[in-house]
PDB file of C-alpha atoms in Angstrom:
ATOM      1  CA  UNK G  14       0.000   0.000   0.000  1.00 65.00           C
ATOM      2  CA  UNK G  15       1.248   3.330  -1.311  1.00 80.00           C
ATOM      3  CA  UNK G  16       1.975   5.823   1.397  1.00 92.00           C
ATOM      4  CA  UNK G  17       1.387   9.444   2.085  1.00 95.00           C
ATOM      5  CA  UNK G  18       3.440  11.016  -1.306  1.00 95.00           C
ATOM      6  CA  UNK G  19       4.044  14.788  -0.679  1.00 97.00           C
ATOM      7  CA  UNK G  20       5.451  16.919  -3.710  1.00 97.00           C
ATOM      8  CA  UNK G  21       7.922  18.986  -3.495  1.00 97.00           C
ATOM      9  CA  UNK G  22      10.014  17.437  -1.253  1.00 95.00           C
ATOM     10  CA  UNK G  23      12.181  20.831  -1.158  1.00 97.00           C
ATOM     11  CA  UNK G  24      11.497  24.194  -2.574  1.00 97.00           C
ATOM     12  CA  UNK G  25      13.203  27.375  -2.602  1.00 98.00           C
ATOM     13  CA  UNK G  26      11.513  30.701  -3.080  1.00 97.00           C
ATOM     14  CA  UNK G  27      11.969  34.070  -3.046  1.00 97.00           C
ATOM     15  CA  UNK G  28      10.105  36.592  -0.624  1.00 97.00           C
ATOM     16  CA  UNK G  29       6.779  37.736  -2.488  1.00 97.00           C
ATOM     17  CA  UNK G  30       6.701  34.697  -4.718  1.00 97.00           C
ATOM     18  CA  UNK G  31       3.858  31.734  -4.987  1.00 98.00           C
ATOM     19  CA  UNK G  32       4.260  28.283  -4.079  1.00 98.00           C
ATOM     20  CA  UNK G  33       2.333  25.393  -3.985  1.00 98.00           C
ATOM     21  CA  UNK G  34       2.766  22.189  -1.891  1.00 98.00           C
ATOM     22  CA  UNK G  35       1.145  18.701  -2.519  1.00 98.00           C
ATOM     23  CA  UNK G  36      -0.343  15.859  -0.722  1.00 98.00           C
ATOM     24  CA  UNK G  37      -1.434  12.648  -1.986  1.00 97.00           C
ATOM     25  CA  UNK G  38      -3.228  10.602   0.878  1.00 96.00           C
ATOM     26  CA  UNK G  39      -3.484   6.956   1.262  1.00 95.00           C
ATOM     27  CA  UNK G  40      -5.910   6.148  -0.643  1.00 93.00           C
ATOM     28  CA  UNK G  41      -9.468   5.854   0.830  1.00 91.00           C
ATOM     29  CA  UNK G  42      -8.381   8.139   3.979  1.00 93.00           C
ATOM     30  CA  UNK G  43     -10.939  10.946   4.086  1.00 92.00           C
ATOM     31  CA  UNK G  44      -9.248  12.685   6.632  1.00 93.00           C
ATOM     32  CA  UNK G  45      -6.016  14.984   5.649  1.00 96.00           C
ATOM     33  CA  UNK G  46      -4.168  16.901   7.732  1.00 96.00           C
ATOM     34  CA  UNK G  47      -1.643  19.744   6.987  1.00 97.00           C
ATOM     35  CA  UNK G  48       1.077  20.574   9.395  1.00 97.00           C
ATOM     36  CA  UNK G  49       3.975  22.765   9.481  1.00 97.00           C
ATOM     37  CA  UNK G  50       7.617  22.455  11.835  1.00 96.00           C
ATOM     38  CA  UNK G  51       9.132  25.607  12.104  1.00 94.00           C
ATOM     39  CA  UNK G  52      12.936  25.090  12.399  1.00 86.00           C
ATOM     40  CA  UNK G  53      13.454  24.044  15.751  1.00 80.00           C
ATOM     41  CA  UNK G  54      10.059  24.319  17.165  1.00 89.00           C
ATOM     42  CA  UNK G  55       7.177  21.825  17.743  1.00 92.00           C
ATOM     43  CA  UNK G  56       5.117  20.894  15.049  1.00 95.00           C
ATOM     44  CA  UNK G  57       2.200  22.850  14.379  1.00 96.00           C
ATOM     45  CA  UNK G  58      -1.502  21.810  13.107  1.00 95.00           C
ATOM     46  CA  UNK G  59      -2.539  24.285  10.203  1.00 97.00           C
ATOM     47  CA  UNK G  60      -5.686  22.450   9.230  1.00 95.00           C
ATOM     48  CA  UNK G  61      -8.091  18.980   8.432  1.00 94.00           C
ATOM     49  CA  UNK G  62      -9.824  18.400   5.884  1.00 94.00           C
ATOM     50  CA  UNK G  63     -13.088  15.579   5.730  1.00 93.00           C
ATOM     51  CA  UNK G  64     -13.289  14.282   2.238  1.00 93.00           C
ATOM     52  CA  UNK G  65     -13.563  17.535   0.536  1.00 94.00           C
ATOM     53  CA  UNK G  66     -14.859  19.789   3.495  1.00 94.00           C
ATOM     54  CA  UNK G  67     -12.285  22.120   5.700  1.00 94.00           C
ATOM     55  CA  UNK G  68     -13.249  20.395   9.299  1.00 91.00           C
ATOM     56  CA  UNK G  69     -10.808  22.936  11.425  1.00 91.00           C
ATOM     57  CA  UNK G  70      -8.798  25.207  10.176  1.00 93.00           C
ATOM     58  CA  UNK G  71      -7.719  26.756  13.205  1.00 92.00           C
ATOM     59  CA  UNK G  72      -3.968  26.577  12.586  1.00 93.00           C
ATOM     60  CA  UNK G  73      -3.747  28.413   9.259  1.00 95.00           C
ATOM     61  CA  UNK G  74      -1.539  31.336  10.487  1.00 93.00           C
ATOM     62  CA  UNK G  75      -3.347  33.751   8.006  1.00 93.00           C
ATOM     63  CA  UNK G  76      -5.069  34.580   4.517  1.00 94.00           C
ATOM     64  CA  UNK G  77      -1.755  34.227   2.670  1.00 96.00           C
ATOM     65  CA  UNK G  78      -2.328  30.750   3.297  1.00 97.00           C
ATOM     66  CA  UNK G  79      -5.181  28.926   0.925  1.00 97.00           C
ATOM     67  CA  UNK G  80      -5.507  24.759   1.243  1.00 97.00           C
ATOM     68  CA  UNK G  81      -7.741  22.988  -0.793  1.00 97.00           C
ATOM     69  CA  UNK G  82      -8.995  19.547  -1.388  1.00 96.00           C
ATOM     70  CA  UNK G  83     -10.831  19.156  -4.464  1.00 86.00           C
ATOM     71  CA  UNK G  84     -12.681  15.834  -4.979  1.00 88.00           C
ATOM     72  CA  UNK G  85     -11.943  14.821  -1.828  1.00 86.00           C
ATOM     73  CA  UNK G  86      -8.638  13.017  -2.949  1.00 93.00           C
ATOM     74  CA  UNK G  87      -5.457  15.130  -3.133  1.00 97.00           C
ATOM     75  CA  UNK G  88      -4.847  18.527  -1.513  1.00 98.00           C
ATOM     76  CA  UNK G  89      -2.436  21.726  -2.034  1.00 98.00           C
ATOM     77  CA  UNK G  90      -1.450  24.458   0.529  1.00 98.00           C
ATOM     78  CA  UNK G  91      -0.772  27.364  -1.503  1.00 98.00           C
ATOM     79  CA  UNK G  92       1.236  29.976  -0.146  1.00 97.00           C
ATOM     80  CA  UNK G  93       0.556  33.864  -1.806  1.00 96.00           C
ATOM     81  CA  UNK G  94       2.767  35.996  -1.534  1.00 96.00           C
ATOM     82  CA  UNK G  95       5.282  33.828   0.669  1.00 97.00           C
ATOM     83  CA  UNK G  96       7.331  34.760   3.707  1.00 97.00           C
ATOM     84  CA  UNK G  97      10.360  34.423   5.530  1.00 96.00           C
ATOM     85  CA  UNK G  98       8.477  33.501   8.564  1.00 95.00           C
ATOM     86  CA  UNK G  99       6.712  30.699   6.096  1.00 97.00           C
ATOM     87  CA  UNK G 100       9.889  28.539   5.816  1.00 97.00           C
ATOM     88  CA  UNK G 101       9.944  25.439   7.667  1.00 97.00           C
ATOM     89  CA  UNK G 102       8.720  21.604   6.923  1.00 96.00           C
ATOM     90  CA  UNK G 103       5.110  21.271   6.051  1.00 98.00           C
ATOM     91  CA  UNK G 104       3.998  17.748   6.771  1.00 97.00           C
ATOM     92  CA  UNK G 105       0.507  15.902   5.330  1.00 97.00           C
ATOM     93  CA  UNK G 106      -0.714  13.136   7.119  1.00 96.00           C
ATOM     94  CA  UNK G 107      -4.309  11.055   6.313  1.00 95.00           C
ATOM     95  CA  UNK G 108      -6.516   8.392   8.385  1.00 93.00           C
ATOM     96  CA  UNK G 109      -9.009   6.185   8.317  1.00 88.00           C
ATOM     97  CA  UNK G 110     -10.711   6.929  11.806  1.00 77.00           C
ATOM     98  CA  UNK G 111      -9.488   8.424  14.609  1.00 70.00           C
ATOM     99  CA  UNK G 112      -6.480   7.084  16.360  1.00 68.00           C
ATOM    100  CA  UNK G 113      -3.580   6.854  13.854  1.00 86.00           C
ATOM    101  CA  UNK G 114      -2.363   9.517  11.167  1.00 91.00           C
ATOM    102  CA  UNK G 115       0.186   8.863   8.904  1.00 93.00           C
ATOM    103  CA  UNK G 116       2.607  11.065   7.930  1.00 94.00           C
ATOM    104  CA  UNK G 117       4.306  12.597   4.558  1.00 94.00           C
ATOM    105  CA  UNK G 118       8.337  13.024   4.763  1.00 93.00           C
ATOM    106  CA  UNK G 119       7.378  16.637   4.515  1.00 95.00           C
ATOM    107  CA  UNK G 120       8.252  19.634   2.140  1.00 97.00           C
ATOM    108  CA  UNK G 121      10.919  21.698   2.898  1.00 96.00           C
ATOM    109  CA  UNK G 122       9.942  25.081   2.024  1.00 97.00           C
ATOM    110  CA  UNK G 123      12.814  27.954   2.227  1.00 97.00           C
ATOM    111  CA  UNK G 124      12.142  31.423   1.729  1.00 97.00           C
ATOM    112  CA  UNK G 125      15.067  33.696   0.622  1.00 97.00           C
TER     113      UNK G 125
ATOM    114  CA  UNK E  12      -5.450  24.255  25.907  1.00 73.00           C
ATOM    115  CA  UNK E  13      -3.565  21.202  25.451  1.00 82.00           C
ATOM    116  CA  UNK E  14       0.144  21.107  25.265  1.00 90.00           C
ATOM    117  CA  UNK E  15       3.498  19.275  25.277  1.00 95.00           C
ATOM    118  CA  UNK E  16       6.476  19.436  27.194  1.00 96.00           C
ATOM    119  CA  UNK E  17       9.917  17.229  25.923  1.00 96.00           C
ATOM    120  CA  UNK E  18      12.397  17.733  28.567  1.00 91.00           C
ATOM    121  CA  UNK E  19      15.946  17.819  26.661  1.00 90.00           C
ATOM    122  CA  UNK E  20      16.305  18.898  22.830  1.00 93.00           C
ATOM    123  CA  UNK E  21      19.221  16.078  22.753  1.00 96.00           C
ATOM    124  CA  UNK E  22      19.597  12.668  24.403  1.00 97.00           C
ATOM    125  CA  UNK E  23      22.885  10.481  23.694  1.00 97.00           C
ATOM    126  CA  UNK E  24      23.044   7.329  25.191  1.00 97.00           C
ATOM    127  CA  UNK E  25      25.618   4.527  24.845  1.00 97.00           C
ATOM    128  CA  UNK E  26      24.669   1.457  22.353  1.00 97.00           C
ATOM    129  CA  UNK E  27      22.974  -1.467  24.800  1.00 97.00           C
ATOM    130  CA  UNK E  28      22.263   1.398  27.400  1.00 98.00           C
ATOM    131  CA  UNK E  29      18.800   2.242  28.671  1.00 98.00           C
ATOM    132  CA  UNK E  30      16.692   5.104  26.651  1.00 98.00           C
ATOM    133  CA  UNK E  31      14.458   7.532  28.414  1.00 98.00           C
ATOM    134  CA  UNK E  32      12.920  10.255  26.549  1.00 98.00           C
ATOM    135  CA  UNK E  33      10.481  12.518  28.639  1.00 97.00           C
ATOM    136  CA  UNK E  34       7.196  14.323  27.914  1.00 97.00           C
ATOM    137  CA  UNK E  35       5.052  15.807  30.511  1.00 96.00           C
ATOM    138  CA  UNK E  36       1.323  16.995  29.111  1.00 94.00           C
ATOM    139  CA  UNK E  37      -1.333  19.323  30.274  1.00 90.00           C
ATOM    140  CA  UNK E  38      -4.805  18.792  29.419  1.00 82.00           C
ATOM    141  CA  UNK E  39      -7.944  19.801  30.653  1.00 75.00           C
ATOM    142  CA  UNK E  40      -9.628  16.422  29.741  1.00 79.00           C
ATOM    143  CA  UNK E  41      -8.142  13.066  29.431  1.00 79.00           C
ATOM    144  CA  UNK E  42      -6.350  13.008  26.497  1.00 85.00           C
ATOM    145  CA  UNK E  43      -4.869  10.443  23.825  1.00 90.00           C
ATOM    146  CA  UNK E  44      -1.082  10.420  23.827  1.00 92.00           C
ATOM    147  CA  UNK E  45       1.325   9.584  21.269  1.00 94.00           C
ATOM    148  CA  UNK E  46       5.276   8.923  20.031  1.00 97.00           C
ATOM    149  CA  UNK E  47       6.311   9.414  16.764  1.00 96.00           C
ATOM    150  CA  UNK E  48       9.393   8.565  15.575  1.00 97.00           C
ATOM    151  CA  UNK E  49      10.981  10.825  11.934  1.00 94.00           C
ATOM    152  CA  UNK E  50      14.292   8.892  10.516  1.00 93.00           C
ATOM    153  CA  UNK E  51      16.021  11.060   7.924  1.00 86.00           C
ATOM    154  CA  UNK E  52      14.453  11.943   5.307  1.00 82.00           C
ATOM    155  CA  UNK E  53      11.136  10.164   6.219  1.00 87.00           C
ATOM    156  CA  UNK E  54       7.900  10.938   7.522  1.00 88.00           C
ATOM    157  CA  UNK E  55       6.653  10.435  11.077  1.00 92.00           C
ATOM    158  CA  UNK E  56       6.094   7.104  12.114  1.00 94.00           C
ATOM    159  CA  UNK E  57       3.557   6.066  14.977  1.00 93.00           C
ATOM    160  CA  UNK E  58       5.788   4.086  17.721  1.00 96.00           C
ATOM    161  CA  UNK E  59       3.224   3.603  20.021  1.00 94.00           C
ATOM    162  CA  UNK E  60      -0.512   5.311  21.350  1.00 92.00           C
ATOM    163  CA  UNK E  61      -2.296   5.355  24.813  1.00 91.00           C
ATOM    164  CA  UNK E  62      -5.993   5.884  24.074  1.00 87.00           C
ATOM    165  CA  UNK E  63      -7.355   5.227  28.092  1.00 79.00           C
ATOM    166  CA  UNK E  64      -6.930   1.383  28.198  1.00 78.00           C
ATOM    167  CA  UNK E  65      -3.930   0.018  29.574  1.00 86.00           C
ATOM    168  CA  UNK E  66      -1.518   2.831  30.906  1.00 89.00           C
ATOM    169  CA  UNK E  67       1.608   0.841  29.973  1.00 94.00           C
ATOM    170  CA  UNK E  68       1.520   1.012  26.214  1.00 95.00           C
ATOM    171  CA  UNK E  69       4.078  -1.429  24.145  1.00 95.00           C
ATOM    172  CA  UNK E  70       4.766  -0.364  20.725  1.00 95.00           C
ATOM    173  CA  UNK E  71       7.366  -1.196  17.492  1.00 94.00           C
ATOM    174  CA  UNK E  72      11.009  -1.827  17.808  1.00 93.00           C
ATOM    175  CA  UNK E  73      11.037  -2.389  22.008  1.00 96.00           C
ATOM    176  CA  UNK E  74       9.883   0.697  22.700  1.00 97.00           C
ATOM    177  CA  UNK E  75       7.371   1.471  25.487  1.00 97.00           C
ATOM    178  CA  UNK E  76       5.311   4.600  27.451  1.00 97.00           C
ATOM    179  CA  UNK E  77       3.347   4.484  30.320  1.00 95.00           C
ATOM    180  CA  UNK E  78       0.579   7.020  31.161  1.00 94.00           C
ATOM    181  CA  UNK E  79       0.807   8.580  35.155  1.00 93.00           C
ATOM    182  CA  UNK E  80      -2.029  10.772  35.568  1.00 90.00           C
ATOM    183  CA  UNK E  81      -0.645  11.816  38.753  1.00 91.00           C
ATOM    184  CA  UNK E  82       2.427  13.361  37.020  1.00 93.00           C
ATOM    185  CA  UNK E  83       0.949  13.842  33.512  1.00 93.00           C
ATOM    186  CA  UNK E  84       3.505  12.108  31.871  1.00 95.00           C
ATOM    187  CA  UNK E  85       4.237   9.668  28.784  1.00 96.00           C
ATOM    188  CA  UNK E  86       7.650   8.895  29.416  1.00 97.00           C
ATOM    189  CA  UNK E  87       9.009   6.593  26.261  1.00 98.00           C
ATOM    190  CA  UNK E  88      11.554   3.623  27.469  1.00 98.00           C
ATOM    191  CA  UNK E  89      13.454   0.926  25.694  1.00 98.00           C
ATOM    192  CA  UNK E  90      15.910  -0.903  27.565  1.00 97.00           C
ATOM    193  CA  UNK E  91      18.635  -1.325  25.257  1.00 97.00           C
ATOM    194  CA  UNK E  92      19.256   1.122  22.702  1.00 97.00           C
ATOM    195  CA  UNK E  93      20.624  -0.004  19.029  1.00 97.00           C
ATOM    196  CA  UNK E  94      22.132   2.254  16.784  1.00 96.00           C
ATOM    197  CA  UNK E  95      19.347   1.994  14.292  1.00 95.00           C
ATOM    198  CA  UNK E  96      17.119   4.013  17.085  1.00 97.00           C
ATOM    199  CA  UNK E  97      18.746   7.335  16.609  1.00 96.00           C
ATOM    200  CA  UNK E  98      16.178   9.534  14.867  1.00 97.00           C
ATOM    201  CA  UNK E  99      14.289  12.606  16.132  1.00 96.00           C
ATOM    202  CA  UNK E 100      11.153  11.450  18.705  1.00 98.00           C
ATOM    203  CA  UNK E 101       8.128  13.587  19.062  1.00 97.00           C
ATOM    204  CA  UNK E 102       5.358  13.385  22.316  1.00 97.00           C
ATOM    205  CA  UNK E 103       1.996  14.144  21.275  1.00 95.00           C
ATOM    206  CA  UNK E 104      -1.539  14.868  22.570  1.00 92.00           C
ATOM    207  CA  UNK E 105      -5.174  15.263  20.922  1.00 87.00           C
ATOM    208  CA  UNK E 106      -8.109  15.430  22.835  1.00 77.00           C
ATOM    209  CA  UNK E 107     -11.994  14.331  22.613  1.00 72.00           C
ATOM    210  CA  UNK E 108     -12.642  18.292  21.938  1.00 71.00           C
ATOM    211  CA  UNK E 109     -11.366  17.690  18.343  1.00 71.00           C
ATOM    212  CA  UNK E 110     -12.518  14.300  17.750  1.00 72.00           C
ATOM    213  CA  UNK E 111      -8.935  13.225  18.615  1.00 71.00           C
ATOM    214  CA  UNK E 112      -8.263  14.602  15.204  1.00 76.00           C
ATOM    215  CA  UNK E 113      -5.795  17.318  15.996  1.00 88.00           C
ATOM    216  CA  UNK E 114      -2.479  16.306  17.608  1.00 92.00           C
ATOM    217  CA  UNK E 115      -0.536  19.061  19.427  1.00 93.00           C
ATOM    218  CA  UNK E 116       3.556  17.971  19.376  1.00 95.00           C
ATOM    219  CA  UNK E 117       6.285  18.404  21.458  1.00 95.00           C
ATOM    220  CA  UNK E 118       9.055  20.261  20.293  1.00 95.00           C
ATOM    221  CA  UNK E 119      11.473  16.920  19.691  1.00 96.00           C
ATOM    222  CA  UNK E 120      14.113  15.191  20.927  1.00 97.00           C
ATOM    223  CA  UNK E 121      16.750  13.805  19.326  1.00 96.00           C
ATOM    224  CA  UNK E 122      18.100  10.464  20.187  1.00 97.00           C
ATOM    225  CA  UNK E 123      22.067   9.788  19.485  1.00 97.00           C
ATOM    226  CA  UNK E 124      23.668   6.742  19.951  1.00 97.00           C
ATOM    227  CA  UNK E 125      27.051   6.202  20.789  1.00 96.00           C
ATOM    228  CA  UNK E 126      28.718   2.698  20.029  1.00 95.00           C
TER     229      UNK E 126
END
Protein backbone atom coordinates (compact mmCIF):
# COMPACT_ATOMS: atom_id res chain seq x y z
CA UNK A 1 0.00 0.00 0.00
CA UNK A 2 1.25 3.33 -1.31
CA UNK A 3 1.98 5.82 1.40
CA UNK A 4 1.39 9.44 2.09
CA UNK A 5 3.44 11.02 -1.31
CA UNK A 6 4.04 14.79 -0.68
CA UNK A 7 5.45 16.92 -3.71
CA UNK A 8 7.92 18.99 -3.50
CA UNK A 9 10.01 17.44 -1.25
CA UNK A 10 12.18 20.83 -1.16
CA UNK A 11 11.50 24.19 -2.57
CA UNK A 12 13.20 27.38 -2.60
CA UNK A 13 11.51 30.70 -3.08
CA UNK A 14 11.97 34.07 -3.05
CA UNK A 15 10.11 36.59 -0.62
CA UNK A 16 6.78 37.74 -2.49
CA UNK A 17 6.70 34.70 -4.72
CA UNK A 18 3.86 31.73 -4.99
CA UNK A 19 4.26 28.28 -4.08
CA UNK A 20 2.33 25.39 -3.98
CA UNK A 21 2.77 22.19 -1.89
CA UNK A 22 1.14 18.70 -2.52
CA UNK A 23 -0.34 15.86 -0.72
CA UNK A 24 -1.43 12.65 -1.99
CA UNK A 25 -3.23 10.60 0.88
CA UNK A 26 -3.48 6.96 1.26
CA UNK A 27 -5.91 6.15 -0.64
CA UNK A 28 -9.47 5.85 0.83
CA UNK A 29 -8.38 8.14 3.98
CA UNK A 30 -10.94 10.95 4.09
CA UNK A 31 -9.25 12.68 6.63
CA UNK A 32 -6.02 14.98 5.65
CA UNK A 33 -4.17 16.90 7.73
CA UNK A 34 -1.64 19.74 6.99
CA UNK A 35 1.08 20.57 9.39
CA UNK A 36 3.97 22.76 9.48
CA UNK A 37 7.62 22.46 11.84
CA UNK A 38 9.13 25.61 12.10
CA UNK A 39 12.94 25.09 12.40
CA UNK A 40 13.45 24.04 15.75
CA UNK A 41 10.06 24.32 17.16
CA UNK A 42 7.18 21.83 17.74
CA UNK A 43 5.12 20.89 15.05
CA UNK A 44 2.20 22.85 14.38
CA UNK A 45 -1.50 21.81 13.11
CA UNK A 46 -2.54 24.29 10.20
CA UNK A 47 -5.69 22.45 9.23
CA UNK A 48 -8.09 18.98 8.43
CA UNK A 49 -9.82 18.40 5.88
CA UNK A 50 -13.09 15.58 5.73
CA UNK A 51 -13.29 14.28 2.24
CA UNK A 52 -13.56 17.54 0.54
CA UNK A 53 -14.86 19.79 3.49
CA UNK A 54 -12.29 22.12 5.70
CA UNK A 55 -13.25 20.39 9.30
CA UNK A 56 -10.81 22.94 11.43
CA UNK A 57 -8.80 25.21 10.18
CA UNK A 58 -7.72 26.76 13.21
CA UNK A 59 -3.97 26.58 12.59
CA UNK A 60 -3.75 28.41 9.26
CA UNK A 61 -1.54 31.34 10.49
CA UNK A 62 -3.35 33.75 8.01
CA UNK A 63 -5.07 34.58 4.52
CA UNK A 64 -1.76 34.23 2.67
CA UNK A 65 -2.33 30.75 3.30
CA UNK A 66 -5.18 28.93 0.93
CA UNK A 67 -5.51 24.76 1.24
CA UNK A 68 -7.74 22.99 -0.79
CA UNK A 69 -9.00 19.55 -1.39
CA UNK A 70 -10.83 19.16 -4.46
CA UNK A 71 -12.68 15.83 -4.98
CA UNK A 72 -11.94 14.82 -1.83
CA UNK A 73 -8.64 13.02 -2.95
CA UNK A 74 -5.46 15.13 -3.13
CA UNK A 75 -4.85 18.53 -1.51
CA UNK A 76 -2.44 21.73 -2.03
CA UNK A 77 -1.45 24.46 0.53
CA UNK A 78 -0.77 27.36 -1.50
CA UNK A 79 1.24 29.98 -0.15
CA UNK A 80 0.56 33.86 -1.81
CA UNK A 81 2.77 36.00 -1.53
CA UNK A 82 5.28 33.83 0.67
CA UNK A 83 7.33 34.76 3.71
CA UNK A 84 10.36 34.42 5.53
CA UNK A 85 8.48 33.50 8.56
CA UNK A 86 6.71 30.70 6.10
CA UNK A 87 9.89 28.54 5.82
CA UNK A 88 9.94 25.44 7.67
CA UNK A 89 8.72 21.60 6.92
CA UNK A 90 5.11 21.27 6.05
CA UNK A 91 4.00 17.75 6.77
CA UNK A 92 0.51 15.90 5.33
CA UNK A 93 -0.71 13.14 7.12
CA UNK A 94 -4.31 11.06 6.31
CA UNK A 95 -6.52 8.39 8.38
CA UNK A 96 -9.01 6.18 8.32
CA UNK A 97 -10.71 6.93 11.81
CA UNK A 98 -9.49 8.42 14.61
CA UNK A 99 -6.48 7.08 16.36
CA UNK A 100 -3.58 6.85 13.85
CA UNK A 101 -2.36 9.52 11.17
CA UNK A 102 0.19 8.86 8.90
CA UNK A 103 2.61 11.06 7.93
CA UNK A 104 4.31 12.60 4.56
CA UNK A 105 8.34 13.02 4.76
CA UNK A 106 7.38 16.64 4.51
CA UNK A 107 8.25 19.63 2.14
CA UNK A 108 10.92 21.70 2.90
CA UNK A 109 9.94 25.08 2.02
CA UNK A 110 12.81 27.95 2.23
CA UNK A 111 12.14 31.42 1.73
CA UNK A 112 15.07 33.70 0.62
CA UNK B 1 -5.45 24.26 25.91
CA UNK B 2 -3.57 21.20 25.45
CA UNK B 3 0.14 21.11 25.26
CA UNK B 4 3.50 19.27 25.28
CA UNK B 5 6.48 19.44 27.19
CA UNK B 6 9.92 17.23 25.92
CA UNK B 7 12.40 17.73 28.57
CA UNK B 8 15.95 17.82 26.66
CA UNK B 9 16.31 18.90 22.83
CA UNK B 10 19.22 16.08 22.75
CA UNK B 11 19.60 12.67 24.40
CA UNK B 12 22.88 10.48 23.69
CA UNK B 13 23.04 7.33 25.19
CA UNK B 14 25.62 4.53 24.85
CA UNK B 15 24.67 1.46 22.35
CA UNK B 16 22.97 -1.47 24.80
CA UNK B 17 22.26 1.40 27.40
CA UNK B 18 18.80 2.24 28.67
CA UNK B 19 16.69 5.10 26.65
CA UNK B 20 14.46 7.53 28.41
CA UNK B 21 12.92 10.25 26.55
CA UNK B 22 10.48 12.52 28.64
CA UNK B 23 7.20 14.32 27.91
CA UNK B 24 5.05 15.81 30.51
CA UNK B 25 1.32 17.00 29.11
CA UNK B 26 -1.33 19.32 30.27
CA UNK B 27 -4.81 18.79 29.42
CA UNK B 28 -7.94 19.80 30.65
CA UNK B 29 -9.63 16.42 29.74
CA UNK B 30 -8.14 13.07 29.43
CA UNK B 31 -6.35 13.01 26.50
CA UNK B 32 -4.87 10.44 23.82
CA UNK B 33 -1.08 10.42 23.83
CA UNK B 34 1.33 9.58 21.27
CA UNK B 35 5.28 8.92 20.03
CA UNK B 36 6.31 9.41 16.76
CA UNK B 37 9.39 8.57 15.58
CA UNK B 38 10.98 10.82 11.93
CA UNK B 39 14.29 8.89 10.52
CA UNK B 40 16.02 11.06 7.92
CA UNK B 41 14.45 11.94 5.31
CA UNK B 42 11.14 10.16 6.22
CA UNK B 43 7.90 10.94 7.52
CA UNK B 44 6.65 10.44 11.08
CA UNK B 45 6.09 7.10 12.11
CA UNK B 46 3.56 6.07 14.98
CA UNK B 47 5.79 4.09 17.72
CA UNK B 48 3.22 3.60 20.02
CA UNK B 49 -0.51 5.31 21.35
CA UNK B 50 -2.30 5.35 24.81
CA UNK B 51 -5.99 5.88 24.07
CA UNK B 52 -7.36 5.23 28.09
CA UNK B 53 -6.93 1.38 28.20
CA UNK B 54 -3.93 0.02 29.57
CA UNK B 55 -1.52 2.83 30.91
CA UNK B 56 1.61 0.84 29.97
CA UNK B 57 1.52 1.01 26.21
CA UNK B 58 4.08 -1.43 24.14
CA UNK B 59 4.77 -0.36 20.73
CA UNK B 60 7.37 -1.20 17.49
CA UNK B 61 11.01 -1.83 17.81
CA UNK B 62 11.04 -2.39 22.01
CA UNK B 63 9.88 0.70 22.70
CA UNK B 64 7.37 1.47 25.49
CA UNK B 65 5.31 4.60 27.45
CA UNK B 66 3.35 4.48 30.32
CA UNK B 67 0.58 7.02 31.16
CA UNK B 68 0.81 8.58 35.15
CA UNK B 69 -2.03 10.77 35.57
CA UNK B 70 -0.65 11.82 38.75
CA UNK B 71 2.43 13.36 37.02
CA UNK B 72 0.95 13.84 33.51
CA UNK B 73 3.51 12.11 31.87
CA UNK B 74 4.24 9.67 28.78
CA UNK B 75 7.65 8.89 29.42
CA UNK B 76 9.01 6.59 26.26
CA UNK B 77 11.55 3.62 27.47
CA UNK B 78 13.45 0.93 25.69
CA UNK B 79 15.91 -0.90 27.57
CA UNK B 80 18.64 -1.33 25.26
CA UNK B 81 19.26 1.12 22.70
CA UNK B 82 20.62 0.00 19.03
CA UNK B 83 22.13 2.25 16.78
CA UNK B 84 19.35 1.99 14.29
CA UNK B 85 17.12 4.01 17.09
CA UNK B 86 18.75 7.33 16.61
CA UNK B 87 16.18 9.53 14.87
CA UNK B 88 14.29 12.61 16.13
CA UNK B 89 11.15 11.45 18.71
CA UNK B 90 8.13 13.59 19.06
CA UNK B 91 5.36 13.39 22.32
CA UNK B 92 2.00 14.14 21.28
CA UNK B 93 -1.54 14.87 22.57
CA UNK B 94 -5.17 15.26 20.92
CA UNK B 95 -8.11 15.43 22.84
CA UNK B 96 -11.99 14.33 22.61
CA UNK B 97 -12.64 18.29 21.94
CA UNK B 98 -11.37 17.69 18.34
CA UNK B 99 -12.52 14.30 17.75
CA UNK B 100 -8.93 13.23 18.62
CA UNK B 101 -8.26 14.60 15.20
CA UNK B 102 -5.79 17.32 16.00
CA UNK B 103 -2.48 16.31 17.61
CA UNK B 104 -0.54 19.06 19.43
CA UNK B 105 3.56 17.97 19.38
CA UNK B 106 6.29 18.40 21.46
CA UNK B 107 9.05 20.26 20.29
CA UNK B 108 11.47 16.92 19.69
CA UNK B 109 14.11 15.19 20.93
CA UNK B 110 16.75 13.80 19.33
CA UNK B 111 18.10 10.46 20.19
CA UNK B 112 22.07 9.79 19.48
CA UNK B 113 23.67 6.74 19.95
CA UNK B 114 27.05 6.20 20.79
CA UNK B 115 28.72 2.70 20.03
Amino acid sequence: EAGVTQFPSHSVIEKGQTVTLRCDPISGHDNLYWYRRVMGKEIKFLLHFVKESKQDESGMPNNRFLAERTGGTYSTLKVQPAELEDSGVYFCASSLGQLQQYFGPGTRLTVT
Amino acid sequence: AQSVTQLGSHVSVSEGALVLLRCNYSSSVPPYLFWYVQYPNQGLQLLLKYTSAATLVKGINGFEAEFKKSETSFHLTKPSAHMSDAAEYFCAVSEMNTGFQKLVFGTGTRLLVSP
